[in-house]
PDB file of C-alpha atoms in Angstrom:
ATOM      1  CA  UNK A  26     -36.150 -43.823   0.831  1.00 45.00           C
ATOM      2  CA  UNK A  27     -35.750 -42.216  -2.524  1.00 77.00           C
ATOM      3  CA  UNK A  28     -35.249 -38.249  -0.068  1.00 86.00           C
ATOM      4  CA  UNK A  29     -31.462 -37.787   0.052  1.00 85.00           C
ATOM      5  CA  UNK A  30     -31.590 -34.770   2.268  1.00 85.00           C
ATOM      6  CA  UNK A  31     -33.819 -31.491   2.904  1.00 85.00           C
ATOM      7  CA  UNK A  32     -32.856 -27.837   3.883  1.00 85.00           C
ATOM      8  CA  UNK A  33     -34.660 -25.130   5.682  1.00 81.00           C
ATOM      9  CA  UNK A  34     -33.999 -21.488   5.270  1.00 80.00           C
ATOM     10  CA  UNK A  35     -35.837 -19.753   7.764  1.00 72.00           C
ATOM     11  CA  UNK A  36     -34.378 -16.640   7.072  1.00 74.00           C
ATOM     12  CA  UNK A  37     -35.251 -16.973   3.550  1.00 81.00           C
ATOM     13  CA  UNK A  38     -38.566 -19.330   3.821  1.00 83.00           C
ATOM     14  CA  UNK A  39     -36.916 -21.874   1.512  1.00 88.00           C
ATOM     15  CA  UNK A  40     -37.182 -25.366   1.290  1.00 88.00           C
ATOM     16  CA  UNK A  41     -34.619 -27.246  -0.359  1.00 91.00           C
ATOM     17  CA  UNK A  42     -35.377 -31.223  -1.093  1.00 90.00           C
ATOM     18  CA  UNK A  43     -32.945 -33.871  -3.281  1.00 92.00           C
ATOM     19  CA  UNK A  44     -34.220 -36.804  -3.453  1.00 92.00           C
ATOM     20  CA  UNK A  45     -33.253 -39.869  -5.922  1.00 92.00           C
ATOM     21  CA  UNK A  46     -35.557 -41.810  -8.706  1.00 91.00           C
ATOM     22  CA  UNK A  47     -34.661 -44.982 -10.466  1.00 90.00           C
ATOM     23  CA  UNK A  48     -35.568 -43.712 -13.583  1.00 92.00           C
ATOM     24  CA  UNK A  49     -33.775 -41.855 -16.456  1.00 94.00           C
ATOM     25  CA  UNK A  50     -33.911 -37.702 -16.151  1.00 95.00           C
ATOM     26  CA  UNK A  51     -36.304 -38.174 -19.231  1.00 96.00           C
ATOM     27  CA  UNK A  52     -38.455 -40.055 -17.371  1.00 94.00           C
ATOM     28  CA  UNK A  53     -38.718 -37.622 -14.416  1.00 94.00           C
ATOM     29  CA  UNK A  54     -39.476 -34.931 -16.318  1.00 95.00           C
ATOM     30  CA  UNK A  55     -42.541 -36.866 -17.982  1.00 94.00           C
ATOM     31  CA  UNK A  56     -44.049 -36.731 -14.900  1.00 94.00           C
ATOM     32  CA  UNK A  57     -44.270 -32.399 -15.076  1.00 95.00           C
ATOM     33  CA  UNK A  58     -44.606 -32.615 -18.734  1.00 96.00           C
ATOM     34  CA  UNK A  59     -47.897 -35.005 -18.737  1.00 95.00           C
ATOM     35  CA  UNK A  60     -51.047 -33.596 -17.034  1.00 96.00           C
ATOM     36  CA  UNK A  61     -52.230 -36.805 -16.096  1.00 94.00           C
ATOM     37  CA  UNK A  62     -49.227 -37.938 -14.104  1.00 93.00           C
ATOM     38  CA  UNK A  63     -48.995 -34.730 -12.828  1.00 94.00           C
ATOM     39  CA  UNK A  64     -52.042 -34.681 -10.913  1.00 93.00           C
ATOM     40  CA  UNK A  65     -51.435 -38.173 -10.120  1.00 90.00           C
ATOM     41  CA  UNK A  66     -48.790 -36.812  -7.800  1.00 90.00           C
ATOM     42  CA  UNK A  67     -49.314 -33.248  -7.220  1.00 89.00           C
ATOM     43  CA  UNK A  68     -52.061 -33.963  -4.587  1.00 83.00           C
ATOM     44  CA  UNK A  69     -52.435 -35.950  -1.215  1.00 80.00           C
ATOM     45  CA  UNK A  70     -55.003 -38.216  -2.071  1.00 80.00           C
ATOM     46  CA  UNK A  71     -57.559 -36.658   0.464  1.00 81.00           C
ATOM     47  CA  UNK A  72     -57.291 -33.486  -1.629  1.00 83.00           C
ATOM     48  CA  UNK A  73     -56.704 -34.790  -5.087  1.00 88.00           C
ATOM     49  CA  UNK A  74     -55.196 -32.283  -7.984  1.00 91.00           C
ATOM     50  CA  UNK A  75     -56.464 -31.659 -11.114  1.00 96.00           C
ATOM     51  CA  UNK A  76     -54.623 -30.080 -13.674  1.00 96.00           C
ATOM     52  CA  UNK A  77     -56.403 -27.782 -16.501  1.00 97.00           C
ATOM     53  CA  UNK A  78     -54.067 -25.884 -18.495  1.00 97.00           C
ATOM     54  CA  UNK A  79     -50.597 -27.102 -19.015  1.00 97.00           C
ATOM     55  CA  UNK A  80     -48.490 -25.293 -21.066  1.00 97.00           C
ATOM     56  CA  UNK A  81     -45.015 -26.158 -19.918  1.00 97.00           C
ATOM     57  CA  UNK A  82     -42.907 -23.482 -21.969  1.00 97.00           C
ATOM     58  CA  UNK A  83     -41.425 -20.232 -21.165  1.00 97.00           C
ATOM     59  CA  UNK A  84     -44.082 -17.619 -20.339  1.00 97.00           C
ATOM     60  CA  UNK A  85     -46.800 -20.364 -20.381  1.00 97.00           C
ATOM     61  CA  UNK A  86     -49.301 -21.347 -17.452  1.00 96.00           C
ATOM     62  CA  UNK A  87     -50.197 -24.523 -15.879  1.00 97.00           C
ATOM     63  CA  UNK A  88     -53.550 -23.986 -14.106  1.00 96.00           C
ATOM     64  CA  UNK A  89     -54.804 -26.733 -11.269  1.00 95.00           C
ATOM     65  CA  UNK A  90     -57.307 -27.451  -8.469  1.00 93.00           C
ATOM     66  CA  UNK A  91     -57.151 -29.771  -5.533  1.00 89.00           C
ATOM     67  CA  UNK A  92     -60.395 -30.599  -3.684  1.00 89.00           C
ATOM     68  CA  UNK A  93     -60.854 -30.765  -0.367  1.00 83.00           C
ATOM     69  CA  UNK A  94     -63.091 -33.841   1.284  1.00 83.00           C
ATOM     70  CA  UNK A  95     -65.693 -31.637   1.746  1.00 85.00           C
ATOM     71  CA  UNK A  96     -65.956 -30.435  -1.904  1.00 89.00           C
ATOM     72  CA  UNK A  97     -64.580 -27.316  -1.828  1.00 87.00           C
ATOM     73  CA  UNK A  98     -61.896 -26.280  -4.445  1.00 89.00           C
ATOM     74  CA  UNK A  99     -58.201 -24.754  -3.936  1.00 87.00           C
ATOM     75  CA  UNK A 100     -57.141 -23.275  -7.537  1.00 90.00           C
ATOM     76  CA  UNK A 101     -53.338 -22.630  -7.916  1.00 90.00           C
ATOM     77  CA  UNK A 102     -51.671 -21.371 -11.200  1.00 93.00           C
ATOM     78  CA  UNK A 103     -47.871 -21.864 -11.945  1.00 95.00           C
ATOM     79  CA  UNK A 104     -46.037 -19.234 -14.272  1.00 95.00           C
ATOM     80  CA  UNK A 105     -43.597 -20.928 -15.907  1.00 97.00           C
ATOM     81  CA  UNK A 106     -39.897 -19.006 -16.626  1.00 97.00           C
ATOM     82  CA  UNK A 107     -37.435 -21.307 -17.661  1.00 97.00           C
ATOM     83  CA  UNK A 108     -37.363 -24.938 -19.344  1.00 98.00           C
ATOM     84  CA  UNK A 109     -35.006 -26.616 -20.203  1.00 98.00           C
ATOM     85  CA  UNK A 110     -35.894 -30.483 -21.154  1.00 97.00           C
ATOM     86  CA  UNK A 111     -34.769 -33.069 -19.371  1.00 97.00           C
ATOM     87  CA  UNK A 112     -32.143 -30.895 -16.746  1.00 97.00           C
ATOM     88  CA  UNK A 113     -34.281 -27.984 -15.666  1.00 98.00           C
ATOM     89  CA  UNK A 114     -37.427 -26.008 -15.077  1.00 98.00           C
ATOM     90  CA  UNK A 115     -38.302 -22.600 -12.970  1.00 98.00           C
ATOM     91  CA  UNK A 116     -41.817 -21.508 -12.188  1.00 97.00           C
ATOM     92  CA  UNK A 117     -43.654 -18.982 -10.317  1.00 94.00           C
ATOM     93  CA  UNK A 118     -46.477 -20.935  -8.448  1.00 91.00           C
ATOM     94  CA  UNK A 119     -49.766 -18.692  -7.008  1.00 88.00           C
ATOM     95  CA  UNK A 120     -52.939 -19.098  -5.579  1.00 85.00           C
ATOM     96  CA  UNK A 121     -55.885 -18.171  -8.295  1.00 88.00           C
ATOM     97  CA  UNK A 122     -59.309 -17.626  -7.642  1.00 89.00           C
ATOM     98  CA  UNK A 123     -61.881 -19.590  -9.727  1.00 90.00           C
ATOM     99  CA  UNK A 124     -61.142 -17.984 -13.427  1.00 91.00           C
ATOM    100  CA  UNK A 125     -57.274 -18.969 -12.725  1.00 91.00           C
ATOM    101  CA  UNK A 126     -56.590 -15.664 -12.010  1.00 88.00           C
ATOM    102  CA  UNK A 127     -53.312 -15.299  -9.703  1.00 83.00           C
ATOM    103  CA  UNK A 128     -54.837 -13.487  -6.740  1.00 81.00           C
ATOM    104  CA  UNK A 129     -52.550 -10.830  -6.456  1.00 74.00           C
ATOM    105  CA  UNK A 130     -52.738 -10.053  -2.757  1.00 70.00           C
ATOM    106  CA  UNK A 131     -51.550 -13.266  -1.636  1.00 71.00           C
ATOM    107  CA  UNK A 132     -48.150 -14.137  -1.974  1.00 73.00           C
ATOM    108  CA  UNK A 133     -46.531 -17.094  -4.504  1.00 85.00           C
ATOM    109  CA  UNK A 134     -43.088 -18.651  -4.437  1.00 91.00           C
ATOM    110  CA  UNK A 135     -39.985 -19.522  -6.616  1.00 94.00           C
ATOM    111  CA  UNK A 136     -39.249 -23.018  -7.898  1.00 96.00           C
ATOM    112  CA  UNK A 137     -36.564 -24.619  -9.154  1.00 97.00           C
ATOM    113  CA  UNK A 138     -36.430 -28.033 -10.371  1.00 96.00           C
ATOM    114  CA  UNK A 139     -33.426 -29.472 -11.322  1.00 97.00           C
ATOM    115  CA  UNK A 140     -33.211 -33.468 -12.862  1.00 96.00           C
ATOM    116  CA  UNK A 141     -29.794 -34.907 -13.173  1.00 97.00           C
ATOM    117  CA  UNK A 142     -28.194 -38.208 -14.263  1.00 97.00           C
ATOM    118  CA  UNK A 143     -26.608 -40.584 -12.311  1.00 96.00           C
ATOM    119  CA  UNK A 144     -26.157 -43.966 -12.077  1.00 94.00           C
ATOM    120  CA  UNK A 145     -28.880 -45.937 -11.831  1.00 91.00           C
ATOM    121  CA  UNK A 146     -31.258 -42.785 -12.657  1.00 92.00           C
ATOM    122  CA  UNK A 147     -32.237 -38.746 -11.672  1.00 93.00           C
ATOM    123  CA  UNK A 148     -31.020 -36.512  -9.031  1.00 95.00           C
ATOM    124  CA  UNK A 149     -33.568 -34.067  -8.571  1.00 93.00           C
ATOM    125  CA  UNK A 150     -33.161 -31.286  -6.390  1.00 94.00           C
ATOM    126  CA  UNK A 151     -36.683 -29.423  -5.938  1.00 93.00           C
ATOM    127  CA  UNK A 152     -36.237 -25.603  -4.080  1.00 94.00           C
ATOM    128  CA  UNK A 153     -38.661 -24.049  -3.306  1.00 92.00           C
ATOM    129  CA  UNK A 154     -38.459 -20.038  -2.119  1.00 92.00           C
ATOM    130  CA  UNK A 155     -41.680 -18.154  -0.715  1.00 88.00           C
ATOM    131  CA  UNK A 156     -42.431 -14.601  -0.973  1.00 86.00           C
ATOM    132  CA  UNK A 157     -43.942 -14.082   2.883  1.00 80.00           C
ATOM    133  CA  UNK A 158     -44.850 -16.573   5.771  1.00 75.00           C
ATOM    134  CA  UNK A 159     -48.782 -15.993   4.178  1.00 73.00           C
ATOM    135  CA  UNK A 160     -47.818 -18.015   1.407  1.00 76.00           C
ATOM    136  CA  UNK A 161     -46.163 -20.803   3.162  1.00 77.00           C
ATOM    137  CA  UNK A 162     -49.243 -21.227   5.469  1.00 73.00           C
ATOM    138  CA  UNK A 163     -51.565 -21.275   3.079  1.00 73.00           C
ATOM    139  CA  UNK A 164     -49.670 -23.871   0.644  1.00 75.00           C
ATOM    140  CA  UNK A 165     -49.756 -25.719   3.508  1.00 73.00           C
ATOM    141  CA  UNK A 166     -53.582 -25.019   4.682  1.00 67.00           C
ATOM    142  CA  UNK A 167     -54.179 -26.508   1.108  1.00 64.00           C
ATOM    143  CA  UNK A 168     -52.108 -29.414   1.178  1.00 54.00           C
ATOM    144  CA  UNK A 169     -51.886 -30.263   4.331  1.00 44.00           C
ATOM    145  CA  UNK A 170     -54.792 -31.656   5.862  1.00 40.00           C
ATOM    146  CA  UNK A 171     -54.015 -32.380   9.339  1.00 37.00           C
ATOM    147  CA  UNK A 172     -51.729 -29.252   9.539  1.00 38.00           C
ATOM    148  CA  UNK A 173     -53.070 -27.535  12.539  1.00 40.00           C
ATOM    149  CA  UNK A 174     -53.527 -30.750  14.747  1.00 43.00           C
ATOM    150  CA  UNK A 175     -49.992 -31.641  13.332  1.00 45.00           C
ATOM    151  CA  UNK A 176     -48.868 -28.433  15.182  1.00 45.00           C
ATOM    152  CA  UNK A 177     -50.673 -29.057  18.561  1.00 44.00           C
ATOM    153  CA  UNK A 178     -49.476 -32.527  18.565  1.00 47.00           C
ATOM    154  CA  UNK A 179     -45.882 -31.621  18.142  1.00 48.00           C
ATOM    155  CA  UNK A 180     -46.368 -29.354  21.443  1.00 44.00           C
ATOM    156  CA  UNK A 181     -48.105 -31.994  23.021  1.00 45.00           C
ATOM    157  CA  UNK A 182     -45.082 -34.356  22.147  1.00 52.00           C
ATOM    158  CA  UNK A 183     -42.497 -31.520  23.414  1.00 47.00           C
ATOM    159  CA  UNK A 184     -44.320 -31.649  26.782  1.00 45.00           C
ATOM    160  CA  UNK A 185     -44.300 -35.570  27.054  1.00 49.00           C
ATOM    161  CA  UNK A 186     -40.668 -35.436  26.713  1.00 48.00           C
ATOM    162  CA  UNK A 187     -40.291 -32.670  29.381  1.00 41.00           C
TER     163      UNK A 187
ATOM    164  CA  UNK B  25     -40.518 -14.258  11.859  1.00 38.00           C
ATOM    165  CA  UNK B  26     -40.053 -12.760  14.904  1.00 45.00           C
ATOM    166  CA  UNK B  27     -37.910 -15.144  17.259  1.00 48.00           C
ATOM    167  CA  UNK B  28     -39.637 -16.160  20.113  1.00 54.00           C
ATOM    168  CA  UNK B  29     -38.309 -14.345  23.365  1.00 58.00           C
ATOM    169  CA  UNK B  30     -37.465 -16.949  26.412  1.00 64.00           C
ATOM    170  CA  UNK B  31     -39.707 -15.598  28.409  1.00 71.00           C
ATOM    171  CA  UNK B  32     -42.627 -15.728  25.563  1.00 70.00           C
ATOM    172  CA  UNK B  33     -41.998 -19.809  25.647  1.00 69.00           C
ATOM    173  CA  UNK B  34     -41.959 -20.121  28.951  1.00 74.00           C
ATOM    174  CA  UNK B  35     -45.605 -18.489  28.703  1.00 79.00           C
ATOM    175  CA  UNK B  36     -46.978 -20.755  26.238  1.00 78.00           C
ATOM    176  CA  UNK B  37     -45.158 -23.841  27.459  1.00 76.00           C
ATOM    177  CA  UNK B  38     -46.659 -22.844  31.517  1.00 82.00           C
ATOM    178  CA  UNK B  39     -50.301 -21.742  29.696  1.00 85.00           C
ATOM    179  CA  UNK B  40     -49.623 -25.625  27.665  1.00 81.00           C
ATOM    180  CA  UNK B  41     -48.890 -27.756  30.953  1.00 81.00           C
ATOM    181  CA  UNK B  42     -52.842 -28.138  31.558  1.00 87.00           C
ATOM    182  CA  UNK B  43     -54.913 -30.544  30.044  1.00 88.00           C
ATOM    183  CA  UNK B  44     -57.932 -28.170  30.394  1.00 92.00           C
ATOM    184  CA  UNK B  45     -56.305 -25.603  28.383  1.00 91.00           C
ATOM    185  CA  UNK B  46     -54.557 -27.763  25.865  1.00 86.00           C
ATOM    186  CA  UNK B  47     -58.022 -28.754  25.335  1.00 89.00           C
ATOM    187  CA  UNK B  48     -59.395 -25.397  25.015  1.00 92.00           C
ATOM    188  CA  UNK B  49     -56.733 -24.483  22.514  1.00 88.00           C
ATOM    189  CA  UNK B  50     -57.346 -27.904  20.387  1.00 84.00           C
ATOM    190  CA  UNK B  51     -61.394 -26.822  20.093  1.00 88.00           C
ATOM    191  CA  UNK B  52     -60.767 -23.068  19.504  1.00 89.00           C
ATOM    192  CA  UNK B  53     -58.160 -24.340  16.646  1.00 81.00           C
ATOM    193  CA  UNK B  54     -61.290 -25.733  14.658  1.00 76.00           C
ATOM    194  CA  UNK B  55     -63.970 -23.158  15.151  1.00 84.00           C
ATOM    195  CA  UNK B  56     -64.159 -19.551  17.367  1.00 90.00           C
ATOM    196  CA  UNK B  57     -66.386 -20.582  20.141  1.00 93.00           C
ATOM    197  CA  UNK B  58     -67.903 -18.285  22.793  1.00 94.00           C
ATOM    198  CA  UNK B  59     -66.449 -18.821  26.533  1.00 94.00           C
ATOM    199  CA  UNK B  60     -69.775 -19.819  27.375  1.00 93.00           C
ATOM    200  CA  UNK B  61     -69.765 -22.248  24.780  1.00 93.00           C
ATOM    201  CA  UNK B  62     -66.354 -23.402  25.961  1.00 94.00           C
ATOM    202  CA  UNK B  63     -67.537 -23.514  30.031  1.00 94.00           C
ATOM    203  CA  UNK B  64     -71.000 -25.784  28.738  1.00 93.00           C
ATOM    204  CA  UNK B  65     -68.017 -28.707  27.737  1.00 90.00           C
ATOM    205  CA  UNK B  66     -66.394 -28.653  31.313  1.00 92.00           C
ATOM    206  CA  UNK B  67     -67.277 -29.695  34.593  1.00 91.00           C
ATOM    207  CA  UNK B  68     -66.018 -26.335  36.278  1.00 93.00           C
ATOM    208  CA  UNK B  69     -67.575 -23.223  36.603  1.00 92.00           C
ATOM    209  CA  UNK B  70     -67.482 -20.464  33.885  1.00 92.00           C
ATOM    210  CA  UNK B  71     -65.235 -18.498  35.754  1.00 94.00           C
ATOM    211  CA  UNK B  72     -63.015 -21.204  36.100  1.00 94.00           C
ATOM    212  CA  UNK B  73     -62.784 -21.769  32.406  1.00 95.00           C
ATOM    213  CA  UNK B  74     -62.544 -17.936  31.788  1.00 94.00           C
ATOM    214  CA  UNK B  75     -59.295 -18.144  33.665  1.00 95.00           C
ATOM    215  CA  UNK B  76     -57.907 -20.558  31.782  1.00 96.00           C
ATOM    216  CA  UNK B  77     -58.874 -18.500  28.491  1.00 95.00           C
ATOM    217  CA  UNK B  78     -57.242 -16.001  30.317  1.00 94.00           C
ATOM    218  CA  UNK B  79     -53.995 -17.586  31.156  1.00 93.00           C
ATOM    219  CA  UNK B  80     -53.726 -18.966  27.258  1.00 92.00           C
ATOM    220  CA  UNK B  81     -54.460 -15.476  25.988  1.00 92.00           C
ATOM    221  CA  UNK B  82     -51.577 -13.743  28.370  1.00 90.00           C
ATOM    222  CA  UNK B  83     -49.614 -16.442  26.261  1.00 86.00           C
ATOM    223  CA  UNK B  84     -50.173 -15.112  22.688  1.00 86.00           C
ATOM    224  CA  UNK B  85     -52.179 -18.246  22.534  1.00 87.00           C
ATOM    225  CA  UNK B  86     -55.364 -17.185  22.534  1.00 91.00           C
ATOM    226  CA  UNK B  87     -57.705 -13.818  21.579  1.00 92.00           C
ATOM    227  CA  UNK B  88     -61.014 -12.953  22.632  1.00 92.00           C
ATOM    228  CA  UNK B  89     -63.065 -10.414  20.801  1.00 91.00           C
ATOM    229  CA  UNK B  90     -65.963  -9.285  22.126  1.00 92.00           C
ATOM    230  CA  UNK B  91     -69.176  -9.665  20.321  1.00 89.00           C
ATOM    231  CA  UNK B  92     -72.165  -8.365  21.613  1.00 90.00           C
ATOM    232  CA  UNK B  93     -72.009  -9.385  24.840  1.00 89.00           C
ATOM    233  CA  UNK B  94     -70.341 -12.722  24.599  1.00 90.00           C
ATOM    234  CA  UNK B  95     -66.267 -13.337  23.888  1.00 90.00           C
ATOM    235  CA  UNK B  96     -65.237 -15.088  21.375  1.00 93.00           C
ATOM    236  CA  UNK B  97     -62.117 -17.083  21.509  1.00 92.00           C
ATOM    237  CA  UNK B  98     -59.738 -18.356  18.790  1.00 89.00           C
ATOM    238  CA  UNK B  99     -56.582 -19.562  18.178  1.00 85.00           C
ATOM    239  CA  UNK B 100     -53.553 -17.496  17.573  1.00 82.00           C
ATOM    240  CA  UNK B 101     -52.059 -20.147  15.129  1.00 74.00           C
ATOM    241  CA  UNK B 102     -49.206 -17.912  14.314  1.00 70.00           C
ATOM    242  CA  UNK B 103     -48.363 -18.605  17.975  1.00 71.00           C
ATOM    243  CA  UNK B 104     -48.514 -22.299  17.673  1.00 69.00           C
ATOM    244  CA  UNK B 105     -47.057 -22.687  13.622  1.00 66.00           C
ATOM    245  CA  UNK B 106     -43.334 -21.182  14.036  1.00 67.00           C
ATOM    246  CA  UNK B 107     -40.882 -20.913  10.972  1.00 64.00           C
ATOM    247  CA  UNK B 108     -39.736 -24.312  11.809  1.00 67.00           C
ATOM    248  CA  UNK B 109     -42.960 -25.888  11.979  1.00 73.00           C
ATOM    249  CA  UNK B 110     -44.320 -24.514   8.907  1.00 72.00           C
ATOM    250  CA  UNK B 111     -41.084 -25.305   6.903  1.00 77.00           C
ATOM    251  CA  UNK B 112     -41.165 -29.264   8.380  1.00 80.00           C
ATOM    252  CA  UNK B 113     -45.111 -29.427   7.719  1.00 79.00           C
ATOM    253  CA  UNK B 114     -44.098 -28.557   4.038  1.00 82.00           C
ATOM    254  CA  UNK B 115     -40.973 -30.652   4.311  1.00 85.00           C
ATOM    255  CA  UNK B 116     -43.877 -33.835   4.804  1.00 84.00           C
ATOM    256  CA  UNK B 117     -46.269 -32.294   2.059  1.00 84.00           C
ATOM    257  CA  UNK B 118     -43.238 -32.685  -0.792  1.00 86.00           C
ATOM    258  CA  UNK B 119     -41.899 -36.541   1.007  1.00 88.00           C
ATOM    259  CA  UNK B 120     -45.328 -37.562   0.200  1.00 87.00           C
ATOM    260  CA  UNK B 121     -45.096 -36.124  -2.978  1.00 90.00           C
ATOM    261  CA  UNK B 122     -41.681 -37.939  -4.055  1.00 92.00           C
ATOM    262  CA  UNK B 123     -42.991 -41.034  -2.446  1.00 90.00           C
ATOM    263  CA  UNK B 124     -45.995 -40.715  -4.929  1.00 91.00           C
ATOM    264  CA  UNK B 125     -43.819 -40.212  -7.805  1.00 94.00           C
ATOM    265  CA  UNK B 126     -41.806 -42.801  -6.880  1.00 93.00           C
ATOM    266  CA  UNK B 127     -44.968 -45.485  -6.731  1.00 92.00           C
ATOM    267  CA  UNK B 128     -45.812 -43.601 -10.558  1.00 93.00           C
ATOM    268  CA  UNK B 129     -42.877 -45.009 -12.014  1.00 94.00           C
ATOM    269  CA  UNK B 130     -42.603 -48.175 -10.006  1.00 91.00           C
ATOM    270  CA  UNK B 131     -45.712 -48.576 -12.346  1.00 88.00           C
ATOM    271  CA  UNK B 132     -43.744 -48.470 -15.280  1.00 86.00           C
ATOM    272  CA  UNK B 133     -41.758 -51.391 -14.337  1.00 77.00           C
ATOM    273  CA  UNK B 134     -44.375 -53.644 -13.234  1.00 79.00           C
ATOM    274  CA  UNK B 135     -45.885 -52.098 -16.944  1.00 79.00           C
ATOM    275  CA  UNK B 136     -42.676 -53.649 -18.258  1.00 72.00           C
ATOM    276  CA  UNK B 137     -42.251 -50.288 -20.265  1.00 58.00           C
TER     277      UNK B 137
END
């Protein structure tokens, strides 16, 4: 499994992930630099991304849309702050409305990506901080198809074992 | 997020230990339905199934509004979704992620690039 190890922050609402690729840090970072492997992996494959815009440079926008099953489209917009080619890259991501206009009442996050060399390939450690619970559950309302039934299920499993 | 008090999980796990009402809670998740709506799907009476709406809504589980004169019922998902679940539902959203990109440049080798 390529996922070396994940941390929650409750306190914070962060996710931390590092996981491991056998590929060079150059080769990582093609994935976020080219639009078309971007969306190849940005998306479940029940709600499949597509990416508009892509500017990946300071103060430049990548705009995207996943669509649901039945049709209906989730934009998202990131804002990106920092790049730094092949090691680094921080971004503001938000929830747009159709125009890719960040919809200002609902809350983004903070993300860090950061690609390092090692033997054999990348280190990348992906961190992810949200502004408010909102934003978390809706990331995950867009992403995350089975979310709710995921959540009953888990109780249901908690009472098995009781 | 406001930690759950003992006695709050005791509620929801008591209101949880009936398959009627785990039921109830797995139909309101997907739409608000009336508790007449709910009763036509049961083999008890209405009032029977009111109770149960009743015991899951003592539990934070549940709320009715009233709307005209029938009550709707829906789930109180921030109830069911706690920190911890939301931040392990995203923790599978990004494994399938790196498991995609992973399968992206496993292309590249069969590719030969």
């Amino acid at each position: 499994m390529p996922v070396l190890d994940t941390t929650h922050d409750e306190e914070t609402l962060t996710l931390t992930m590092v996981a491991e690729f056998a590929a060079t840090p150059e080769r990582v970072w093609e994935v976020y630099a080219d639009p078309r492997q971007l969306e190849r992996v940005w998306g479940p494959p029940t709600y499949p991304a597509t990416v508009v815009d892509h500017s990946l440079t300071p103060g430049g926008r990548v705009t995207y849309y996943m669509t649901s099953p039945e049709g209906e489209k989730f934009c998202g917009l990131w804002e990106v702050s920092s790049v730094e080619e092949p090691a680094r890259l921080v971004f503001r991501d938000y929830f747009a409305d159709e125009d890719f206009n960040a919809v200002e009442s609902m809350p983004g996050s903070t993300n860090t990506y950061t690609f390092e060399a090692i033997e054999g390939g990348t280190r990348v450690t992906y961190e992810s901080a949200f502004d408010s619970l909102e934003g978390l559950k809706t990331v995950l309302d867009m992403g995350v198809v089975e979310g709710s039934t995921g959540a009953i299920n888990q109780i249901d499993e908690l009472l098995a074992k009781g | 997020m406001e930690a759950l008090l003992d006695d709050q999980v005791d509620a929801m796990f008591q209101a949880l230990a009936d398959r009627t009402r785990r039921d109830i809670v797995r139909r309101v998740m997907d739409e608000e339905l009336s508790v007449s709506e709910l009763a036509d799907s049961y083999e008890m009476s209405f009032a029977g199934v009111q109770k149960h709406v009743a015991v899951l809504e003592r539990a934070g589980l549940v709320s009715k509004r009233r709307v005209g004169r029938a009550q709707i019922a829906r789930v109180e998902m921030s109830a069911i979704r706690t920190v911890a679940s939301l931040l392990n539902e995203l923790e599978d959203m990004w494994r399938a992620r790196v498991a995609r990109i992973d399968d992206l440049l496993a292309d590249d080798e069969a590719a030969g690039r």
